[in-house]
Amino acid sequence: MERTKLAVIGCGNIGRYHLNHFKKMDDVQVVGVCDVIADRAEAFAAEVSCPAFTDFRRMYDAVRPEAVFIGIPPYCHGEVEFETIARRIPMFVEKPVGLEPEQFLAIRDMVRKAGLITASGLQLRYESNIPVLKRFAQNHRIVEASLTRIGGIPDTPWWKVRAQSGGQLVEQTIHQADMMRNVMGAEPVEVFSFGGKDVVKGIPGFDVEDTSVSVVRFDSGALAVMTTGCYAEGAECADNKLTFGAVDARADYYMFDKVAVYGEAEEPAPGGANAEVVKGDGRMVSTGAAKIYRPEGDCGMRCDHTFIEAVQTGDPSKIQSPYEDAVKSVLFTLACNESMETGRAVKVNTAL
Ligand SMILES: NC(=O)c1ccc[n+]([C@@H]2O[C@H](COP(=O)([O-])OP(=O)(O)OC[C@H]3O[C@@H](n4cnc5c(N)ncnc54)[C@H](O)[C@@H]3O)[C@@H](O)[C@H]2O)c1
């Protein structure tokens, strides 16, 4: 079998994640790696026996890749994508695909015009339990949703600078914001967000919100709350999950882990565990047992290989998050940033 010739731009954390996947795939060959920091590119190159570059244009000229994985920080996007599209090289771009709407919408338009195969790194779209959640959303009208994502501070220097990372909601919690759009099949139309900067202390240059809470109205009528923070010092500080709530059922999603569906199990819960609900007559009743769905396989590997398969076959239909759609989740989270800055509700238009 002919192996697909891949290039990698950005040999940092996420570049390493993808490289580890490629090493396990027998239908790809990494033919070139590039990082503006030469040592990083050379370290990757030594692992997969290919040339290292510090200039992606030179790499393209020299190795003529059939597809590229772009894993550069949020503030570095632009010229790499414009050149990649001009050369008609299918591209996988890490999330968030940029911070400047003018720029990423122009890239989106060029992608459309070129009819180029693209994908983004919103890998939770490839979780094996997404069909369970989508089925839940089809069978029950979701009236409210909520997400909590609390964590620590990544060690990359750019993450701590709002102008470079976009802040936690844009850089990290975008995965969960995107999952709300994906599962509900709905688009956000208005957001209101509060951000705080009063918990994390003593990190030079740190200016991202360390806490934030956003309320969202979707075009389906559903309301949502998104809570995120980067102050965690221990896993006990939060129960990170997404909840999709209907009037008679709910589905809880735990990242990279199970889905628990309440309201569909036949057996009642033993002994009144879980949340209790006040009925109209004042009675408290117990939640029924949950149906638990465990994840299968590695969604990150599936995410990468789906893109590669699309390049091999010319059929992009299995790609769950093409560039064009990934743009919408950035617009969503950037609107929350705008609301934090202005203190006002902000309309979101993902159909731009
Ligand atoms: N999908 C996911 O789950 C996931 C997980 C982690 C990070 N990410 C995303 O990946 C992106 C990168 O994050 P990271 O943690 O790998 O950052 P990083 O700083 O560890 O690595 C990025 C690398 O890109 C290089 N670079 C920047 N501009 C370049 C250019 N023009 N040409 C060549 N190299 C260039 C930098 O020198 C750096 O080595 C971010 O957008 C982040 O949000 C996604």
Tab-separated table of C-alpha atoms and ligand atoms in Angstrom:
chain	number	residue	atom	x	y	z
A	1	MET	CA	0.000	0.000	0.000
A	2	GLU	CA	1.210	3.505	-0.849
A	3	ARG	CA	1.678	5.471	2.323
A	4	THR	CA	0.249	8.990	2.527
A	5	LYS	CA	3.002	11.581	2.812
A	6	LEU	CA	2.390	13.784	5.839
A	7	ALA	CA	4.038	16.952	7.067
A	8	VAL	CA	3.840	18.386	10.566
A	9	ILE	CA	4.031	22.110	11.359
A	10	GLY	CA	4.490	22.823	15.070
A	11	CYS	CA	6.552	20.320	17.054
A	12	GLY	CA	5.231	21.141	20.521
A	13	ASN	CA	2.765	19.353	22.807
A	14	ILE	CA	0.013	18.665	20.314
A	15	GLY	CA	2.512	17.950	17.549
A	16	ARG	CA	3.894	15.206	19.803
A	17	TYR	CA	0.378	13.833	20.382
A	18	HIS	CA	-0.222	13.552	16.633
A	19	LEU	CA	3.273	12.197	15.950
A	20	ASN	CA	2.650	9.369	18.419
A	21	HIS	CA	-0.493	8.513	16.467
A	22	PHE	CA	1.302	8.569	13.113
A	23	LYS	CA	3.948	6.191	14.445
A	24	LYS	CA	1.207	3.625	14.998
A	25	MET	CA	-0.345	3.994	11.523
A	26	ASP	CA	1.012	1.838	8.744
A	27	ASP	CA	-0.647	3.833	5.961
A	28	VAL	CA	1.202	7.111	6.553
A	29	GLN	CA	4.762	8.345	6.317
A	30	VAL	CA	5.906	11.539	7.974
A	31	VAL	CA	8.062	13.102	5.258
A	32	GLY	CA	8.879	16.431	6.916
A	33	VAL	CA	8.535	18.246	10.224
A	34	CYS	CA	8.819	21.965	10.855
A	35	ASP	CA	9.123	24.214	13.867
A	36	VAL	CA	10.535	27.706	14.120
A	37	ILE	CA	12.518	26.300	17.063
A	38	ALA	CA	15.058	24.098	15.278
A	39	ASP	CA	15.742	21.747	18.232
A	40	ARG	CA	12.076	20.804	18.399
A	41	ALA	CA	11.863	19.973	14.706
A	42	GLU	CA	15.118	18.011	14.858
A	43	ALA	CA	13.940	15.935	17.807
A	44	PHE	CA	10.759	14.960	15.925
A	45	ALA	CA	12.693	14.304	12.713
A	46	ALA	CA	15.070	11.928	14.477
A	47	GLU	CA	12.140	9.852	15.691
A	48	VAL	CA	10.579	9.340	12.279
A	49	SER	CA	13.706	9.591	10.102
A	50	CYS	CA	12.701	12.571	7.993
A	51	PRO	CA	14.190	16.007	7.330
A	52	ALA	CA	13.614	18.882	9.777
A	53	PHE	CA	12.817	22.441	8.752
A	54	THR	CA	12.361	25.822	10.415
A	55	ASP	CA	10.513	27.309	7.429
A	56	PHE	CA	7.325	25.597	6.293
A	57	ARG	CA	7.573	26.946	2.724
A	58	ARG	CA	10.959	25.305	2.312
A	59	MET	CA	9.538	22.108	3.711
A	60	TYR	CA	6.660	22.182	1.224
A	61	ASP	CA	9.107	22.809	-1.645
A	62	ALA	CA	11.393	20.011	-0.550
A	63	VAL	CA	9.057	17.186	0.498
A	64	ARG	CA	5.776	17.881	-1.353
A	65	PRO	CA	3.447	16.482	1.314
A	66	GLU	CA	-0.004	15.127	0.479
A	67	ALA	CA	-1.441	16.443	3.775
A	68	VAL	CA	-0.312	18.567	6.703
A	69	PHE	CA	-1.048	18.715	10.429
A	70	ILE	CA	-0.776	22.263	11.756
A	71	GLY	CA	-0.347	22.445	15.534
A	72	ILE	CA	0.737	25.997	16.236
A	73	PRO	CA	-0.472	28.359	19.002
A	74	PRO	CA	-3.736	30.276	18.490
A	75	TYR	CA	-2.030	33.615	17.756
A	76	CYS	CA	0.300	32.151	15.090
A	77	HIS	CA	-2.316	31.219	12.491
A	78	GLY	CA	-2.612	32.957	9.154
A	79	GLU	CA	0.293	32.779	6.758
A	80	VAL	CA	0.675	29.018	7.209
A	81	GLU	CA	-2.942	28.355	6.199
A	82	PHE	CA	-2.961	30.874	3.323
A	83	GLU	CA	0.131	29.279	1.800
A	84	THR	CA	-1.144	25.747	2.423
A	85	ILE	CA	-4.398	26.470	0.623
A	86	ALA	CA	-2.574	28.177	-2.244
A	87	ARG	CA	-0.596	24.948	-2.655
A	88	ARG	CA	-3.805	22.899	-2.369
A	89	ILE	CA	-2.508	20.749	0.458
A	90	PRO	CA	-5.295	19.235	2.612
A	91	MET	CA	-4.841	20.578	6.139
A	92	PHE	CA	-5.693	19.544	9.668
A	93	VAL	CA	-5.639	22.659	11.847
A	94	GLU	CA	-5.607	22.565	15.617
A	95	LYS	CA	-8.319	24.319	17.559
A	96	PRO	CA	-8.915	27.174	18.093
A	97	VAL	CA	-8.311	27.801	14.394
A	98	GLY	CA	-7.468	31.449	15.122
A	99	LEU	CA	-8.326	34.464	17.228
A	100	GLU	CA	-9.144	37.036	14.540
A	101	PRO	CA	-12.493	36.492	12.786
A	102	GLU	CA	-11.402	38.532	9.779
A	103	GLN	CA	-8.486	36.167	9.282
A	104	PHE	CA	-10.136	32.805	9.933
A	105	LEU	CA	-13.233	33.703	7.912
A	106	ALA	CA	-10.983	34.637	4.979
A	107	ILE	CA	-9.229	31.260	5.345
A	108	ARG	CA	-12.618	29.549	5.517
A	109	ASP	CA	-13.685	31.264	2.294
A	110	MET	CA	-10.478	30.251	0.523
A	111	VAL	CA	-10.965	26.654	1.678
A	112	ARG	CA	-14.491	26.680	0.244
A	113	LYS	CA	-13.324	28.101	-3.054
A	114	ALA	CA	-10.499	25.597	-3.344
A	115	GLY	CA	-12.761	22.691	-2.312
A	116	LEU	CA	-9.935	21.591	-0.017
A	117	ILE	CA	-10.251	18.737	2.496
A	118	THR	CA	-9.795	20.127	6.009
A	119	ALA	CA	-10.237	19.013	9.596
A	120	SER	CA	-9.780	20.531	13.025
A	121	GLY	CA	-8.543	19.137	16.318
A	122	LEU	CA	-11.970	19.134	18.004
A	123	GLN	CA	-11.374	15.492	18.781
A	124	LEU	CA	-14.287	14.997	21.209
A	125	ARG	CA	-16.478	14.864	18.100
A	126	TYR	CA	-14.977	11.405	17.547
A	127	GLU	CA	-15.873	10.048	21.004
A	128	SER	CA	-17.626	6.715	20.550
A	129	ASN	CA	-20.550	7.896	22.690
A	130	ILE	CA	-21.464	10.914	20.571
A	131	PRO	CA	-24.171	8.868	18.764
A	132	VAL	CA	-25.665	8.024	22.195
A	133	LEU	CA	-25.833	11.719	23.056
A	134	LYS	CA	-27.207	12.688	19.648
A	135	ARG	CA	-29.882	10.018	19.910
A	136	PHE	CA	-30.752	11.380	23.361
A	137	ALA	CA	-31.087	14.874	21.898
A	138	GLN	CA	-33.371	13.551	19.170
A	139	ASN	CA	-35.577	11.590	21.573
A	140	HIS	CA	-35.896	14.333	24.205
A	141	ARG	CA	-36.145	18.050	23.733
A	142	ILE	CA	-33.118	19.509	25.506
A	143	VAL	CA	-34.292	22.535	27.441
A	144	GLU	CA	-31.177	23.275	29.476
A	145	ALA	CA	-27.556	22.279	29.254
A	146	SER	CA	-24.570	22.960	31.464
A	147	LEU	CA	-20.887	22.354	31.380
A	148	THR	CA	-18.142	22.579	33.938
A	149	ARG	CA	-14.487	22.465	32.999
A	150	ILE	CA	-12.075	23.367	35.758
A	151	GLY	CA	-8.371	22.660	35.427
A	152	GLY	CA	-4.869	23.941	36.002
A	153	ILE	CA	-2.646	26.148	33.888
A	154	PRO	CA	-0.873	24.550	30.904
A	155	ASP	CA	2.887	25.078	30.877
A	156	THR	CA	3.158	26.767	27.470
A	157	PRO	CA	4.103	30.455	27.933
A	158	TRP	CA	1.602	31.744	25.350
A	159	TRP	CA	-1.345	30.161	27.201
A	160	LYS	CA	-1.063	32.655	30.054
A	161	VAL	CA	-1.377	35.679	27.753
A	162	ARG	CA	-4.959	36.443	26.697
A	163	ALA	CA	-3.909	38.046	23.394
A	164	GLN	CA	-1.988	34.908	22.425
A	165	SER	CA	-4.228	32.057	23.618
A	166	GLY	CA	-7.640	33.721	23.675
A	167	GLY	CA	-8.040	32.627	27.301
A	168	GLN	CA	-9.343	29.357	28.667
A	169	LEU	CA	-12.805	29.401	27.116
A	170	VAL	CA	-11.436	29.951	23.616
A	171	GLU	CA	-8.364	27.732	23.925
A	172	GLN	CA	-9.604	24.855	26.048
A	173	THR	CA	-13.276	24.859	26.958
A	174	ILE	CA	-14.016	25.290	23.253
A	175	HIS	CA	-14.056	21.471	23.164
A	176	GLN	CA	-17.115	21.400	25.432
A	177	ALA	CA	-18.769	24.471	23.860
A	178	ASP	CA	-18.382	22.713	20.526
A	179	MET	CA	-19.899	19.562	21.988
A	180	MET	CA	-23.010	21.499	22.960
A	181	ARG	CA	-23.421	22.649	19.351
A	182	ASN	CA	-22.675	19.211	18.012
A	183	VAL	CA	-24.960	17.187	20.295
A	184	MET	CA	-27.915	19.572	20.298
A	185	GLY	CA	-27.606	20.373	16.594
A	186	ALA	CA	-28.215	23.966	17.643
A	187	GLU	CA	-26.338	27.237	17.279
A	188	PRO	CA	-25.745	29.828	20.009
A	189	VAL	CA	-27.492	33.112	19.341
A	190	GLU	CA	-26.659	35.183	22.423
A	191	VAL	CA	-24.213	34.977	25.328
A	192	PHE	CA	-23.570	36.807	28.551
A	193	SER	CA	-20.344	36.085	30.412
A	194	PHE	CA	-18.667	37.110	33.630
A	195	GLY	CA	-14.931	36.619	33.936
A	196	GLY	CA	-12.827	36.836	37.092
A	197	LYS	CA	-9.117	37.440	37.585
A	198	ASP	CA	-8.789	37.115	41.302
A	199	VAL	CA	-7.767	33.546	42.121
A	200	VAL	CA	-4.473	32.792	40.372
A	201	LYS	CA	-1.647	34.899	41.743
A	202	GLY	CA	2.072	35.290	41.283
A	203	ILE	CA	2.514	34.174	37.654
A	204	PRO	CA	4.386	36.845	35.683
A	205	GLY	CA	2.458	38.060	32.629
A	206	PHE	CA	-0.653	36.011	33.467
A	207	ASP	CA	-3.720	37.944	32.293
A	208	VAL	CA	-6.364	35.368	31.331
A	209	GLU	CA	-9.586	35.050	33.301
A	210	ASP	CA	-9.057	32.390	35.959
A	211	THR	CA	-12.816	31.925	36.397
A	212	SER	CA	-15.734	32.504	34.092
A	213	VAL	CA	-19.415	31.751	33.873
A	214	SER	CA	-21.381	32.226	30.655
A	215	VAL	CA	-25.070	31.916	29.959
A	216	VAL	CA	-26.078	31.026	26.431
A	217	ARG	CA	-29.288	31.048	24.441
A	218	PHE	CA	-29.420	28.600	21.542
A	219	ASP	CA	-31.575	28.875	18.420
A	220	SER	CA	-33.419	25.734	19.558
A	221	GLY	CA	-34.668	27.667	22.582
A	222	ALA	CA	-32.381	25.767	24.971
A	223	LEU	CA	-30.483	27.749	27.601
A	224	ALA	CA	-27.032	26.756	28.796
A	225	VAL	CA	-24.475	27.620	31.440
A	226	MET	CA	-20.747	27.210	30.838
A	227	THR	CA	-18.484	27.332	33.885
A	228	THR	CA	-14.756	27.218	33.471
A	229	GLY	CA	-11.678	27.997	35.525
A	230	CYS	CA	-7.944	27.345	35.552
A	231	TYR	CA	-7.338	27.565	39.277
A	232	ALA	CA	-7.404	23.851	40.123
A	233	GLU	CA	-4.839	22.497	42.527
A	234	GLY	CA	-6.661	19.228	43.075
A	235	ALA	CA	-9.197	17.145	41.180
A	236	GLU	CA	-11.636	17.454	44.079
A	237	CYS	CA	-12.459	21.072	43.216
A	238	ALA	CA	-15.058	20.277	40.553
A	239	ASP	CA	-17.092	17.604	38.835
A	240	ASN	CA	-16.156	18.232	35.218
A	241	LYS	CA	-18.994	17.194	32.963
A	242	LEU	CA	-21.649	18.294	30.519
A	243	THR	CA	-25.315	17.802	31.265
A	244	PHE	CA	-28.038	17.819	28.633
A	245	GLY	CA	-31.385	18.200	30.422
A	246	ALA	CA	-34.914	17.426	29.206
A	247	VAL	CA	-38.156	17.564	31.191
A	248	ASP	CA	-38.114	13.827	31.955
A	249	ALA	CA	-34.523	12.739	31.366
A	250	ARG	CA	-30.921	13.881	31.293
A	251	ALA	CA	-27.600	12.784	29.875
A	252	ASP	CA	-24.300	13.465	31.646
A	253	TYR	CA	-21.063	13.297	29.662
A	254	TYR	CA	-17.715	12.933	31.408
A	255	MET	CA	-14.734	13.870	29.238
A	256	PHE	CA	-12.951	10.854	27.749
A	257	ASP	CA	-15.160	8.733	29.958
A	258	LYS	CA	-18.705	7.533	30.341
A	259	VAL	CA	-22.103	8.868	29.382
A	260	ALA	CA	-24.817	8.389	32.010
A	261	VAL	CA	-28.403	8.617	30.758
A	262	TYR	CA	-31.121	9.108	33.375
A	263	GLY	CA	-34.781	8.646	32.563
A	264	GLU	CA	-34.429	5.779	30.114
A	265	ALA	CA	-33.485	2.902	32.430
A	266	GLU	CA	-36.260	0.466	33.251
A	267	GLU	CA	-35.244	-0.287	36.818
A	268	PRO	CA	-35.721	2.299	39.564
A	269	ALA	CA	-32.619	3.298	41.496
A	270	PRO	CA	-32.086	1.377	44.689
A	271	GLY	CA	-32.785	3.492	47.751
A	272	GLY	CA	-33.272	7.024	46.419
A	273	ALA	CA	-29.763	7.927	45.337
A	274	ASN	CA	-28.884	10.884	43.089
A	275	ALA	CA	-30.729	14.118	42.564
A	276	GLU	CA	-34.200	14.531	43.966
A	277	VAL	CA	-36.957	16.391	42.220
A	278	VAL	CA	-39.815	18.288	43.782
A	279	LYS	CA	-43.080	17.290	42.111
A	280	GLY	CA	-45.923	19.763	41.766
A	281	ASP	CA	-47.557	18.256	44.818
A	282	GLY	CA	-44.466	18.836	46.933
A	283	ARG	CA	-43.345	15.190	47.018
A	284	MET	CA	-39.651	14.441	46.642
A	285	VAL	CA	-38.908	11.606	44.239
A	286	SER	CA	-35.650	9.889	43.455
A	287	THR	CA	-33.876	9.766	40.138
A	288	GLY	CA	-34.122	6.395	38.425
A	289	ALA	CA	-31.055	4.334	37.645
A	290	ALA	CA	-28.712	5.540	34.944
A	291	LYS	CA	-27.847	3.662	31.806
A	292	ILE	CA	-24.075	3.850	31.572
A	293	TYR	CA	-22.240	3.881	28.256
A	294	ARG	CA	-18.469	3.351	28.372
A	295	PRO	CA	-16.240	4.826	25.671
A	296	GLU	CA	-14.552	2.610	23.120
A	297	GLY	CA	-11.215	3.219	21.452
A	298	ASP	CA	-9.169	6.385	21.246
A	299	CYS	CA	-11.060	9.379	19.861
A	300	GLY	CA	-7.838	11.305	19.170
A	301	MET	CA	-6.519	8.504	16.984
A	302	ARG	CA	-9.893	8.300	15.226
A	303	CYS	CA	-9.880	12.066	14.695
A	304	ASP	CA	-6.454	11.970	13.012
A	305	HIS	CA	-7.091	8.886	10.939
A	306	THR	CA	-10.476	10.068	9.680
A	307	PHE	CA	-8.730	13.061	8.110
A	308	ILE	CA	-6.031	10.864	6.593
A	309	GLU	CA	-8.630	8.476	5.198
A	310	ALA	CA	-10.479	11.422	3.661
A	311	VAL	CA	-7.259	12.496	1.937
A	312	GLN	CA	-6.682	8.948	0.699
A	313	THR	CA	-10.199	8.474	-0.673
A	314	GLY	CA	-11.046	12.057	-1.594
A	315	ASP	CA	-14.239	11.671	0.466
A	316	PRO	CA	-14.477	14.126	3.405
A	317	SER	CA	-17.925	12.970	4.575
A	318	LYS	CA	-16.685	11.264	7.765
A	319	ILE	CA	-14.833	14.340	9.008
A	320	GLN	CA	-16.811	15.576	11.999
A	321	SER	CA	-15.251	19.000	12.305
A	322	PRO	CA	-14.033	20.535	9.055
A	323	TYR	CA	-12.393	23.974	9.229
A	324	GLU	CA	-15.651	25.606	8.198
A	325	ASP	CA	-17.482	24.230	11.214
A	326	ALA	CA	-14.596	24.714	13.674
A	327	VAL	CA	-14.788	28.424	12.876
A	328	LYS	CA	-18.280	28.529	14.401
A	329	SER	CA	-17.085	27.324	17.780
A	330	VAL	CA	-14.381	29.989	17.830
A	331	LEU	CA	-16.987	32.658	17.034
A	332	PHE	CA	-19.081	31.274	19.912
A	333	THR	CA	-16.296	31.434	22.503
A	334	LEU	CA	-14.943	34.769	21.247
A	335	ALA	CA	-18.424	36.229	21.779
A	336	CYS	CA	-18.137	35.169	25.440
A	337	ASN	CA	-14.805	37.004	25.653
A	338	GLU	CA	-16.422	40.111	24.186
A	339	SER	CA	-19.169	39.901	26.774
A	340	MET	CA	-16.609	39.615	29.593
A	341	GLU	CA	-14.882	42.711	28.241
A	342	THR	CA	-17.952	44.857	27.647
A	343	GLY	CA	-20.212	43.685	30.478
A	344	ARG	CA	-23.011	43.272	27.937
A	345	ALA	CA	-24.895	40.418	26.301
A	346	VAL	CA	-23.427	39.686	22.876
A	347	LYS	CA	-25.254	38.312	19.855
A	348	VAL	CA	-23.547	35.397	18.167
A	349	ASN	CA	-23.814	34.776	14.454
A	350	THR	CA	-22.180	31.503	13.519
A	351	ALA	CA	-23.720	31.757	10.043
A	352	LEU	CA	-21.394	34.631	9.081
B	1	LIG	N1	-6.999	19.054	20.234
B	1	LIG	C1	-6.560	19.075	21.456
B	1	LIG	O1	-7.086	18.384	22.318
B	1	LIG	C2	-5.395	19.960	21.808
B	1	LIG	C3	-4.603	19.672	22.924
B	1	LIG	C4	-3.502	20.507	23.182
B	1	LIG	C5	-3.249	21.611	22.372
B	1	LIG	N2	-4.062	21.866	21.320
B	1	LIG	C6	-3.881	23.052	20.470
B	1	LIG	O2	-2.685	22.946	19.701
B	1	LIG	C7	-2.121	24.220	19.493
B	1	LIG	C8	-0.651	24.184	19.920
B	1	LIG	O3	-0.591	23.879	21.288
B	1	LIG	P1	0.731	23.223	21.926
B	1	LIG	O4	0.414	22.944	23.336
B	1	LIG	O5	1.234	22.138	21.061
B	1	LIG	O6	1.738	24.466	21.836
B	1	LIG	P2	3.304	24.421	21.884
B	1	LIG	O7	3.768	25.793	22.201
B	1	LIG	O8	3.748	23.277	22.758
B	1	LIG	O9	3.718	24.035	20.377
B	1	LIG	C9	3.467	24.873	19.296
B	1	LIG	C10	4.714	24.903	18.414
B	1	LIG	O10	4.442	25.612	17.209
B	1	LIG	C11	5.624	26.261	16.818
B	1	LIG	N3	5.317	27.284	15.817
B	1	LIG	C12	4.639	28.456	15.971
B	1	LIG	N4	4.523	29.101	14.791
B	1	LIG	C13	5.108	28.304	13.867
B	1	LIG	C14	5.304	28.426	12.463
B	1	LIG	N5	4.860	29.474	11.770
B	1	LIG	N6	5.994	27.450	11.821
B	1	LIG	C15	6.459	26.387	12.505
B	1	LIG	N7	6.298	26.213	13.837
B	1	LIG	C16	5.629	27.168	14.504
B	1	LIG	C17	6.193	26.780	18.126
B	1	LIG	O11	7.579	27.074	18.035
B	1	LIG	C18	5.903	25.602	19.058
B	1	LIG	O12	6.991	24.695	19.155
B	1	LIG	C19	-2.969	25.207	20.312
B	1	LIG	O13	-3.897	25.859	19.481
B	1	LIG	C20	-3.716	24.324	21.294
B	1	LIG	O14	-4.982	24.835	21.643
B	1	LIG	C21	-5.106	21.049	21.008
